Coordinates of C-alpha atoms in Angstrom, one line a residue:
Chain A
M277 CA 95.6 94.5 91.7
T278 CA 94.9 94.7 87.9
D279 CA 92.5 97.1 86.2
R280 CA 90.1 94.1 85.6
D281 CA 89.7 93.2 89.2
T282 CA 89.4 96.7 90.6
P283 CA 86.7 96.4 93.3
P284 CA 83.7 98.6 92.8
E285 CA 84.4 100.5 96.0
F286 CA 87.6 101.8 94.5
R287 CA 86.1 103.2 91.4
E288 CA 84.8 106.4 92.9
L289 CA 88.2 107.1 94.4
L290 CA 90.0 106.3 91.1
E291 CA 87.6 108.5 89.2
R292 CA 88.3 111.3 91.6
A293 CA 92.0 110.8 91.2
A294 CA 91.8 110.8 87.5
R295 CA 89.8 114.1 87.7
L296 CA 92.4 115.9 89.9
P297 CA 93.6 119.0 88.2
K298 CA 96.5 118.2 85.9
S299 CA 97.9 121.6 86.2
I300 CA 98.7 123.6 89.3
A301 CA 100.3 127.1 89.1
P302 CA 103.5 127.3 91.1
P303 CA 103.3 130.0 93.9
R304 CA 105.9 132.1 92.1
D305 CA 107.3 132.6 88.7
L306 CA 110.1 130.0 88.3
W307 CA 111.3 131.2 84.9
P308 CA 114.0 133.7 86.2
G309 CA 115.8 130.9 87.9
I310 CA 115.6 128.7 84.8
E311 CA 116.7 131.6 82.5
T312 CA 119.8 132.2 84.7
R313 CA 120.8 128.6 84.5
I314 CA 120.5 128.2 80.8
A315 CA 121.9 131.7 80.0
G316 CA 124.7 131.5 77.4
K317 CA 124.1 127.8 76.7
R318 CA 122.8 126.2 73.5
P319 CA 120.2 123.5 73.7
G320 CA 121.9 120.1 74.1
K321 CA 121.9 117.5 71.4
G322 CA 121.3 114.6 73.8
E323 CA 121.6 111.2 72.3
R324 CA 122.6 112.5 68.9
E325 CA 125.8 114.1 70.2
R326 CA 127.2 110.8 71.5
G327 CA 127.2 109.4 68.0
W328 CA 129.7 112.0 66.9
L329 CA 132.1 111.3 69.8
P330 CA 135.5 111.0 68.2
W331 CA 136.9 107.4 68.7
V332 CA 140.0 108.8 70.4
L333 CA 137.8 110.0 73.2
V334 CA 136.1 106.7 73.9
P335 CA 138.7 105.3 76.3
L336 CA 138.7 108.7 78.2
A337 CA 134.9 108.7 78.3
A338 CA 134.9 105.1 79.6
A339 CA 137.4 106.0 82.3
A340 CA 135.4 109.0 83.3
I341 CA 132.2 106.9 83.5
L342 CA 134.0 104.3 85.6
A343 CA 135.3 107.0 87.9
V344 CA 131.8 108.4 88.3
V345 CA 130.4 104.9 89.0
L346 CA 133.1 104.2 91.6
L347 CA 132.7 107.6 93.3
G348 CA 128.9 107.2 93.3
R349 CA 129.2 103.8 95.0
R350 CA 131.6 104.9 97.7
G351 CA 128.8 105.7 100.2
T352 CA 126.3 103.0 100.7
D353 CA 127.5 99.5 100.0
E354 CA 125.5 96.9 101.7
R355 CA 127.6 94.0 100.3
R356 CA 130.5 95.3 102.2
G357 CA 128.4 96.1 105.3
A358 CA 128.6 99.9 105.2
W359 CA 126.0 102.7 105.0
E360 CA 126.5 106.3 103.9
V361 CA 126.7 108.9 106.6
T362 CA 126.6 112.7 106.1
R363 CA 127.4 115.4 108.5
L364 CA 124.6 117.8 109.2
A365 CA 126.3 120.0 111.9
G366 CA 129.3 120.1 114.1
L367 CA 131.9 117.3 113.9
P368 CA 130.4 113.8 114.4
V369 CA 132.8 110.9 114.9
V370 CA 132.6 107.6 113.0
G371 CA 134.8 105.0 114.5
S372 CA 137.7 107.1 115.6
S373 CA 137.7 109.6 112.8
P374 CA 135.9 112.9 112.7
L375 CA 133.3 113.1 109.8
A376 CA 134.2 116.1 107.7
A377 CA 131.4 116.0 105.1
S378 CA 130.3 112.5 104.2
G379 CA 131.6 109.0 104.5
A380 CA 130.6 105.5 105.5
I381 CA 129.8 103.8 108.7
R382 CA 130.7 100.1 108.7
V383 CA 129.2 97.2 110.6
G384 CA 130.5 97.3 114.1
E385 CA 131.5 100.9 114.0
W386 CA 130.0 103.6 116.3
L387 CA 128.8 107.0 115.3
E388 CA 129.0 109.5 118.1
T389 CA 127.7 113.1 118.2
D390 CA 128.5 115.7 120.8
D391 CA 126.1 118.5 122.0
S392 CA 126.5 120.5 118.8
S393 CA 126.8 117.8 116.1
R394 CA 124.3 115.9 114.0
A395 CA 124.5 113.5 111.2
V396 CA 122.3 111.5 108.9
I397 CA 122.7 107.8 108.1
L398 CA 121.2 106.4 104.9
V399 CA 119.7 103.1 105.8
G400 CA 120.7 101.1 102.7
D401 CA 118.2 102.3 100.1
I402 CA 115.1 102.1 102.3
G403 CA 115.3 105.2 104.5
H404 CA 117.4 107.4 106.7
V405 CA 118.2 108.1 110.3
E406 CA 119.0 111.5 111.6
V407 CA 121.3 111.2 114.6
K408 CA 120.7 114.1 117.0
P409 CA 123.3 115.7 119.4
D410 CA 124.7 113.7 122.3
T411 CA 124.0 110.4 120.7
R412 CA 126.0 107.1 120.4
I413 CA 124.8 104.6 117.9
R414 CA 126.4 101.5 116.2
L415 CA 125.7 99.8 112.9
V416 CA 125.0 96.2 113.8
R417 CA 123.9 94.7 110.5
A418 CA 123.6 95.9 106.9
Q419 CA 121.8 93.2 105.0
R420 CA 118.9 93.3 102.7
S421 CA 116.7 91.5 105.1
D422 CA 118.1 93.0 108.3
H423 CA 119.0 96.6 108.6
R424 CA 120.0 97.1 112.2
L425 CA 121.4 99.8 114.4
A426 CA 122.0 99.8 118.2
L427 CA 121.2 103.1 120.0
E428 CA 123.1 103.2 123.2
R429 CA 122.1 106.7 124.2
G430 CA 120.8 109.9 122.7
E431 CA 118.1 110.5 120.1
I432 CA 117.4 109.5 116.5
Y433 CA 114.7 110.3 114.0
A434 CA 114.1 107.4 111.6
K435 CA 112.1 107.3 108.4
V436 CA 111.8 104.1 106.4
D437 CA 109.8 103.3 103.4
A438 CA 110.0 99.6 103.0
P439 CA 108.0 96.4 103.8
P440 CA 107.6 95.7 107.5
R441 CA 110.4 94.1 109.6
L442 CA 113.4 95.1 107.6
F443 CA 114.7 97.9 109.8
F444 CA 115.5 97.4 113.5
V445 CA 116.9 99.6 116.3
D446 CA 118.2 97.8 119.4
T447 CA 118.1 99.7 122.6
P448 CA 118.9 98.7 126.2
A449 CA 115.2 98.4 126.8
G450 CA 114.3 96.4 123.7
T451 CA 114.1 96.6 119.9
A452 CA 112.1 98.9 117.8
V453 CA 110.8 97.0 114.7
D454 CA 109.8 99.1 111.8
L455 CA 106.4 98.3 110.3
G456 CA 106.7 101.1 107.6
C457 CA 107.0 104.3 109.5
A458 CA 108.7 107.4 110.9
Y459 CA 109.6 107.8 114.5
T460 CA 111.7 109.5 117.1
L461 CA 113.5 107.2 119.6
A462 CA 115.3 108.5 122.6
V463 CA 117.4 106.7 125.2
D464 CA 118.8 108.3 128.3
S465 CA 122.0 107.5 130.1
S466 CA 120.3 104.8 132.2
G467 CA 119.0 103.0 129.2
N468 CA 115.4 104.1 129.6
G469 CA 113.6 106.0 126.8
T470 CA 110.6 107.0 124.7
I471 CA 109.4 106.2 121.3
H472 CA 107.2 108.7 119.4
V473 CA 105.7 107.6 116.1
T474 CA 105.0 110.2 113.5
G475 CA 104.1 107.9 110.6
G476 CA 102.9 104.3 110.3
Y477 CA 103.5 101.8 113.1
V478 CA 106.4 100.6 115.2
E479 CA 106.5 97.4 117.2
F480 CA 108.7 97.5 120.3
D481 CA 109.8 94.1 121.7
W482 CA 111.6 93.0 124.7
G483 CA 111.7 89.5 126.2
G484 CA 108.3 88.5 124.7
R485 CA 106.6 91.7 125.8
R486 CA 105.4 93.7 122.8
S487 CA 103.8 97.1 122.2
I488 CA 102.5 98.3 118.9
V489 CA 102.9 102.1 118.7
P490 CA 100.8 103.8 115.9
L491 CA 101.1 107.2 114.3
G492 CA 100.4 109.9 116.9
F493 CA 101.3 107.7 119.9
R494 CA 104.2 107.4 122.3
A495 CA 105.5 104.6 124.5
D496 CA 108.0 104.8 127.3
T497 CA 110.7 102.1 127.5
R498 CA 112.6 100.9 130.6
Q499 CA 115.7 98.7 130.8
G500 CA 114.7 95.4 132.4
F501 CA 110.9 96.0 131.7
G502 CA 110.7 96.6 127.9
P503 CA 108.1 98.8 126.3
G504 CA 105.3 100.4 128.3
T505 CA 101.7 100.8 127.2
P506 CA 101.4 103.1 124.2
Y507 CA 99.5 106.3 124.9
A508 CA 98.1 109.0 122.6
E509 CA 100.0 112.3 122.1
D510 CA 97.1 114.1 123.6
A511 CA 96.4 111.6 126.4
S512 CA 95.7 113.1 129.9
Q513 CA 98.3 113.3 132.5
A514 CA 96.2 111.0 134.7
L515 CA 96.2 108.2 132.0
R516 CA 100.0 108.6 131.4
Q517 CA 100.7 108.4 135.1
A518 CA 98.4 105.4 135.6
V519 CA 99.9 103.3 132.8
A520 CA 103.5 104.3 133.9
A521 CA 102.7 103.1 137.4
F522 CA 101.2 99.9 136.1
D523 CA 104.0 99.2 133.6
F524 CA 107.1 100.1 135.6
A525 CA 106.2 100.7 139.3
N526 CA 104.1 97.7 140.4
G527 CA 101.0 99.8 140.3
G528 CA 98.8 96.7 140.1
P529 CA 95.0 96.8 140.0
A530 CA 94.8 100.3 141.4
A531 CA 96.8 101.7 138.6
V532 CA 94.7 99.7 136.0
R533 CA 91.5 101.1 137.5
R534 CA 92.9 104.7 137.4
A535 CA 93.9 104.1 133.7
L536 CA 90.4 102.8 132.8
A537 CA 88.7 105.7 134.5
A538 CA 90.9 108.2 132.7
A539 CA 90.6 106.6 129.3
R540 CA 88.7 108.3 126.4
S541 CA 87.8 106.6 123.1
E542 CA 91.0 108.1 121.8
D543 CA 92.8 106.0 124.3
A544 CA 91.5 102.7 123.1
V545 CA 95.0 101.7 121.8
A546 CA 96.2 101.9 125.4
V547 CA 93.3 99.9 126.8
W548 CA 93.6 97.2 124.2
H549 CA 97.2 96.7 125.2
L550 CA 96.1 96.4 128.9
L551 CA 93.9 93.4 128.0
E552 CA 96.8 91.1 127.6
R553 CA 98.8 92.6 130.5
V554 CA 96.5 92.7 133.4
D555 CA 95.8 90.0 135.9
P556 CA 93.0 87.7 134.7
S557 CA 90.8 88.9 137.5
L558 CA 90.9 92.4 136.0
R559 CA 90.5 91.4 132.4
R560 CA 86.7 91.6 132.3
A561 CA 86.8 95.2 133.6
V562 CA 89.3 96.1 131.0
Y563 CA 87.3 94.5 128.2
D564 CA 84.0 96.2 129.3
R565 CA 85.7 99.5 129.4
L566 CA 87.2 99.0 125.9
A567 CA 83.9 97.9 124.5
S568 CA 82.3 101.1 125.9
L569 CA 85.0 103.2 124.2
V570 CA 85.1 101.5 120.8
P571 CA 82.2 99.1 120.1
P572 CA 83.6 95.6 119.3
P573 CA 83.5 94.8 115.5
A574 CA 81.8 91.7 114.1
G575 CA 83.6 88.6 115.1
V576 CA 84.8 89.9 118.5
T577 CA 83.1 88.4 121.5
S578 CA 83.8 89.0 125.2
E579 CA 84.5 85.3 125.6
G580 CA 87.1 85.3 122.9
A581 CA 88.8 88.4 124.2
L582 CA 88.8 87.2 127.8
R583 CA 90.6 84.0 126.8
L584 CA 93.0 86.1 124.7
D585 CA 92.1 84.4 121.5
R586 CA 94.6 85.7 119.0
T587 CA 92.2 86.1 116.1
T588 CA 89.7 88.0 118.3
L589 CA 92.3 90.3 119.7
D590 CA 93.7 91.0 116.2
T591 CA 90.3 91.7 114.8
Y592 CA 89.6 94.2 117.6
W593 CA 93.1 95.7 117.1
N594 CA 92.5 96.3 113.4
T595 CA 89.4 98.3 114.1
I596 CA 91.1 100.3 116.9
R597 CA 94.3 101.1 115.0
R598 CA 92.3 102.1 111.9
I599 CA 90.2 104.5 113.9
A600 CA 93.3 106.0 115.5
W601 CA 95.0 106.3 112.2
R602 CA 92.1 108.1 110.6
R603 CA 91.7 110.4 113.5
I604 CA 95.4 111.5 113.3
I605 CA 95.8 111.6 109.5
L606 CA 92.6 113.5 108.9
R607 CA 93.2 116.0 111.8
G608 CA 92.2 119.4 110.5
V609 CA 90.5 117.8 107.4
R610 CA 87.6 115.9 108.9
D611 CA 86.2 115.6 112.4
I612 CA 86.5 111.9 113.1
D613 CA 84.4 110.2 115.8
P614 CA 87.0 108.3 118.0
R615 CA 84.4 105.6 118.8
T616 CA 83.7 104.6 115.2
G617 CA 86.2 106.3 112.9
V618 CA 83.6 107.8 110.7
S619 CA 83.2 111.6 110.0
R620 CA 80.9 113.4 112.4
Chain B
M258 CA 106.9 119.1 65.9
T259 CA 105.7 122.6 66.7
D260 CA 107.4 125.8 65.6
L261 CA 108.0 126.7 69.2
V262 CA 109.9 123.5 69.8
R263 CA 111.9 124.0 66.6
Q264 CA 112.8 127.5 67.5
A265 CA 113.8 126.5 71.0
Q266 CA 116.0 123.8 69.5
Q267 CA 117.8 126.5 67.6
G268 CA 118.6 128.3 70.9
D269 CA 115.7 130.7 71.0
H270 CA 115.2 131.5 74.7
A271 CA 111.9 133.3 74.0
A272 CA 110.5 130.2 72.4
F273 CA 111.6 128.1 75.3
Q274 CA 110.0 130.6 77.7
S275 CA 106.7 130.1 75.8
L276 CA 107.0 126.4 76.2
Y277 CA 107.7 126.9 79.9
R278 CA 104.6 129.1 80.2
E279 CA 102.5 126.4 78.4
H280 CA 103.7 123.5 80.5
V281 CA 104.9 124.8 83.9
G282 CA 101.5 124.1 85.6
R283 CA 101.5 120.4 84.6
V284 CA 105.2 119.9 85.5
Y285 CA 104.8 121.6 88.8
A286 CA 101.7 119.6 89.7
L287 CA 103.6 116.4 88.9
C288 CA 106.6 117.4 91.0
L289 CA 104.3 118.6 93.9
R290 CA 102.3 115.3 94.0
L291 CA 105.4 113.1 93.7
T292 CA 107.3 114.9 96.5
A293 CA 104.4 116.3 98.7
D294 CA 106.7 119.2 99.4
A295 CA 106.0 122.6 97.8
R296 CA 109.5 124.0 98.1
E297 CA 111.1 120.8 96.7
A298 CA 108.5 120.8 93.9
E299 CA 109.6 124.3 92.8
E300 CA 113.2 123.4 92.8
L301 CA 112.5 120.2 90.8
T302 CA 110.3 122.1 88.3
Q303 CA 113.3 124.3 87.6
D304 CA 115.6 121.3 87.3
A305 CA 113.2 119.7 84.8
F306 CA 113.1 122.7 82.5
V307 CA 116.9 123.1 82.7
R308 CA 117.3 119.5 81.8
A309 CA 114.8 119.8 79.0
W310 CA 116.9 122.7 77.5
E311 CA 120.0 120.6 77.9
R312 CA 118.4 117.7 76.1
L313 CA 116.2 119.5 73.6
G314 CA 118.4 118.3 70.7
S315 CA 117.4 114.7 71.4
F316 CA 113.7 115.4 71.0
R317 CA 112.8 114.2 67.5
G318 CA 109.1 114.8 67.6
E319 CA 108.3 111.1 67.7
S320 CA 106.0 111.8 70.6
A321 CA 104.2 114.9 71.7
F322 CA 106.6 117.4 73.3
A323 CA 104.4 117.4 76.4
S324 CA 104.8 113.6 76.8
W325 CA 108.5 113.9 76.4
L326 CA 108.7 116.7 78.9
Y327 CA 106.6 114.9 81.6
R328 CA 108.6 111.7 81.3
L329 CA 111.8 113.8 81.6
T330 CA 110.2 115.4 84.7
V331 CA 109.5 112.1 86.3
N332 CA 113.1 111.1 85.6
V333 CA 114.4 114.3 87.2
V334 CA 112.3 113.7 90.4
F335 CA 113.5 110.1 90.7
M336 CA 117.1 110.9 90.0
S337 CA 117.0 113.6 92.7
R338 CA 115.8 111.0 95.2
R339 CA 119.0 109.1 94.8
T340 CA 121.2 112.0 95.8
T341 CA 122.5 112.3 99.3
R342 CA 121.8 116.1 99.4
R343 CA 118.1 115.8 98.9
R344 CA 117.7 112.9 101.2
A345 CA 119.5 114.7 103.9
Q346 CA 117.3 117.8 103.3
R347 CA 114.3 115.5 103.5
V348 CA 115.1 114.8 107.1
F349 CA 113.9 118.2 108.0
A350 CA 111.0 118.2 105.6
T351 CA 109.5 115.0 107.1
E352 CA 110.2 115.7 110.7
D353 CA 107.0 117.8 110.8
P354 CA 104.3 115.2 110.0
G355 CA 101.8 118.1 109.7
A356 CA 103.8 119.2 106.6
L357 CA 102.4 116.1 104.8
E358 CA 99.0 117.4 105.4
R359 CA 99.9 120.7 103.8
P360 CA 101.3 119.8 100.5
G361 CA 99.8 122.8 98.9
A362 CA 101.0 125.3 101.4
G363 CA 101.7 128.4 99.5
R364 CA 99.2 127.8 96.7
E365 CA 95.5 128.0 96.6
S366 CA 93.7 124.9 97.8
N367 CA 91.0 123.1 95.9
P368 CA 87.7 123.0 97.7
G369 CA 85.7 120.0 98.8
L370 CA 86.6 116.5 98.0
A371 CA 89.5 117.4 95.7
L372 CA 91.2 119.0 98.7
D373 CA 90.6 115.9 100.8
L374 CA 92.1 113.7 98.1
E375 CA 95.1 115.9 97.6
R376 CA 95.8 115.9 101.3
A377 CA 95.3 112.2 101.5
V378 CA 97.6 111.5 98.6
A379 CA 100.3 113.7 100.2
A380 CA 100.0 111.7 103.4
L381 CA 100.8 108.4 101.7
P382 CA 104.2 106.8 102.2
P383 CA 106.5 108.0 99.5
G384 CA 106.8 104.8 97.5
A385 CA 103.0 104.3 97.4
R386 CA 102.3 107.9 96.7
E387 CA 104.7 108.0 93.7
V388 CA 103.1 104.9 92.1
F389 CA 99.6 106.2 92.8
V390 CA 100.3 109.6 91.2
L391 CA 102.0 108.1 88.1
Y392 CA 99.4 105.3 87.6
D393 CA 96.0 106.8 88.8
V394 CA 96.6 110.5 88.2
E395 CA 99.0 110.6 85.3
G396 CA 97.9 107.4 83.6
Y397 CA 101.3 105.6 83.2
G398 CA 101.3 101.8 83.0
H399 CA 103.2 99.6 85.4
A400 CA 105.8 98.8 82.9
E401 CA 106.4 102.5 82.2
I402 CA 106.6 103.3 85.9
A403 CA 109.1 100.5 86.4
E404 CA 111.2 101.9 83.7
L405 CA 110.9 105.5 84.9
T406 CA 111.5 104.8 88.6
G407 CA 113.8 101.8 88.6
I408 CA 111.5 99.6 90.6
A409 CA 110.1 96.2 89.5
V410 CA 106.7 95.9 87.8
G411 CA 105.6 93.7 90.8
T412 CA 106.7 96.4 93.2
S413 CA 104.8 99.0 91.3
K414 CA 101.6 96.9 91.5
A415 CA 102.1 96.2 95.2
Q416 CA 102.7 99.9 95.9
L417 CA 99.5 100.8 93.9
F418 CA 97.5 98.3 95.9
R419 CA 98.9 99.7 99.1
A420 CA 98.2 103.3 98.1
R421 CA 94.6 102.6 97.1
R422 CA 93.9 100.6 100.3
L423 CA 95.4 103.4 102.4
L424 CA 93.5 106.1 100.5
R425 CA 90.2 104.2 100.8
E426 CA 90.7 103.9 104.6
M427 CA 91.5 107.6 104.8
L428 CA 88.6 108.9 102.7
E429 CA 85.7 106.6 103.4
S430 CA 83.3 108.0 105.9

């Protein structure tokens, strides 16, 4: 967007941004720390100094610069299929070698932590993954368009700041696809797990079954079933049990009805996912409940929703996910109506 | 060039301390908004003034000292992002999503809408937040942001669009 085509609705926001106080006093006096660090030093000459570098020192300086560049590059090198990894605690193992401080994990190599070790992997230049204790994870691909890990068991916290669908984590129950987010992903010894999203959105796919898990939501995953229905962090036990029974225990219509009865407006994300998953005979009941929780936006009709028209479902989803996002992100700042997403 | 700057260039710590007192609020605000982390902002503010001392000799007075210092500060913040140490530390900083809603923890909050906007800015994804702060709060152009941060001009524009869209979604009632 250029300055010329800034829509009018942005103007107030931009004016407010421009009026933000330019100066904020730090909570403590930072000068003593600065004074200690510059004590005994003369101000540097910066660029001017380099002009006086004796010619005899030029080859040495060039060698030093080359060494710094090479040392600086030793960690993450996507062209060679390796990412930088740093020990946080204990003694993680990369391949067959203990990780003393920092090193690299190469494509195909496993990183393993025991019950007292942790490590952080830098995901190219787009984010990082903290590997928690008792975890086994492998670097599958290290390409600009496909940053991919495989989590066999254990727990990771991933934070990625990149366009969607560049970072993937394969698990026995499916693949977590980053849509610009932060999340914790856990897998137990039987390949089942949970994903908890703390920023943005994650898509979880397995065999054509897909869940979109927004900020403030969780989804259980099961080997052989894929992702379950996402539920809010503060969802009731009754809703969690009902969707788990429906997703993984052949709970059928009874489980769906229990889920609908337990759902609040805050649970619209879960109910929206059920629309596509339930038996067609139940779809009307799911749609009616969803419409009572979050009124359908313009362009969404019951007919379109019942025949699973993609545009209709996506339009409804955009309203639901935006309300959920505002409710979570403005928690403690504004009281957001979970039916409409506006301040109460 | 002011007398204070000239005296500081001669190695006068008292003069440099006066420059610190004059500019620390602006430098800290910039670091705080770019990082959304009060503790990291303090550390980077100190780094920026130490770097300024180290490079004071290269300041020729072609621009205002304040402009030179703020550009140097942005540079310090972005250089720090590239180091493993800080990125590893950030694992802990970001694990608590609530921390993003409390960027001003430890300082007095601004009342009303300004508070909402500060919190909303802090909750933006890092790339979008940085471009928004530099463009819409600090007034840098896309070419300058690209030069300062090492991203492409097109990326800067895309991040600004993303930041504004997210902020609008957050703040509209």
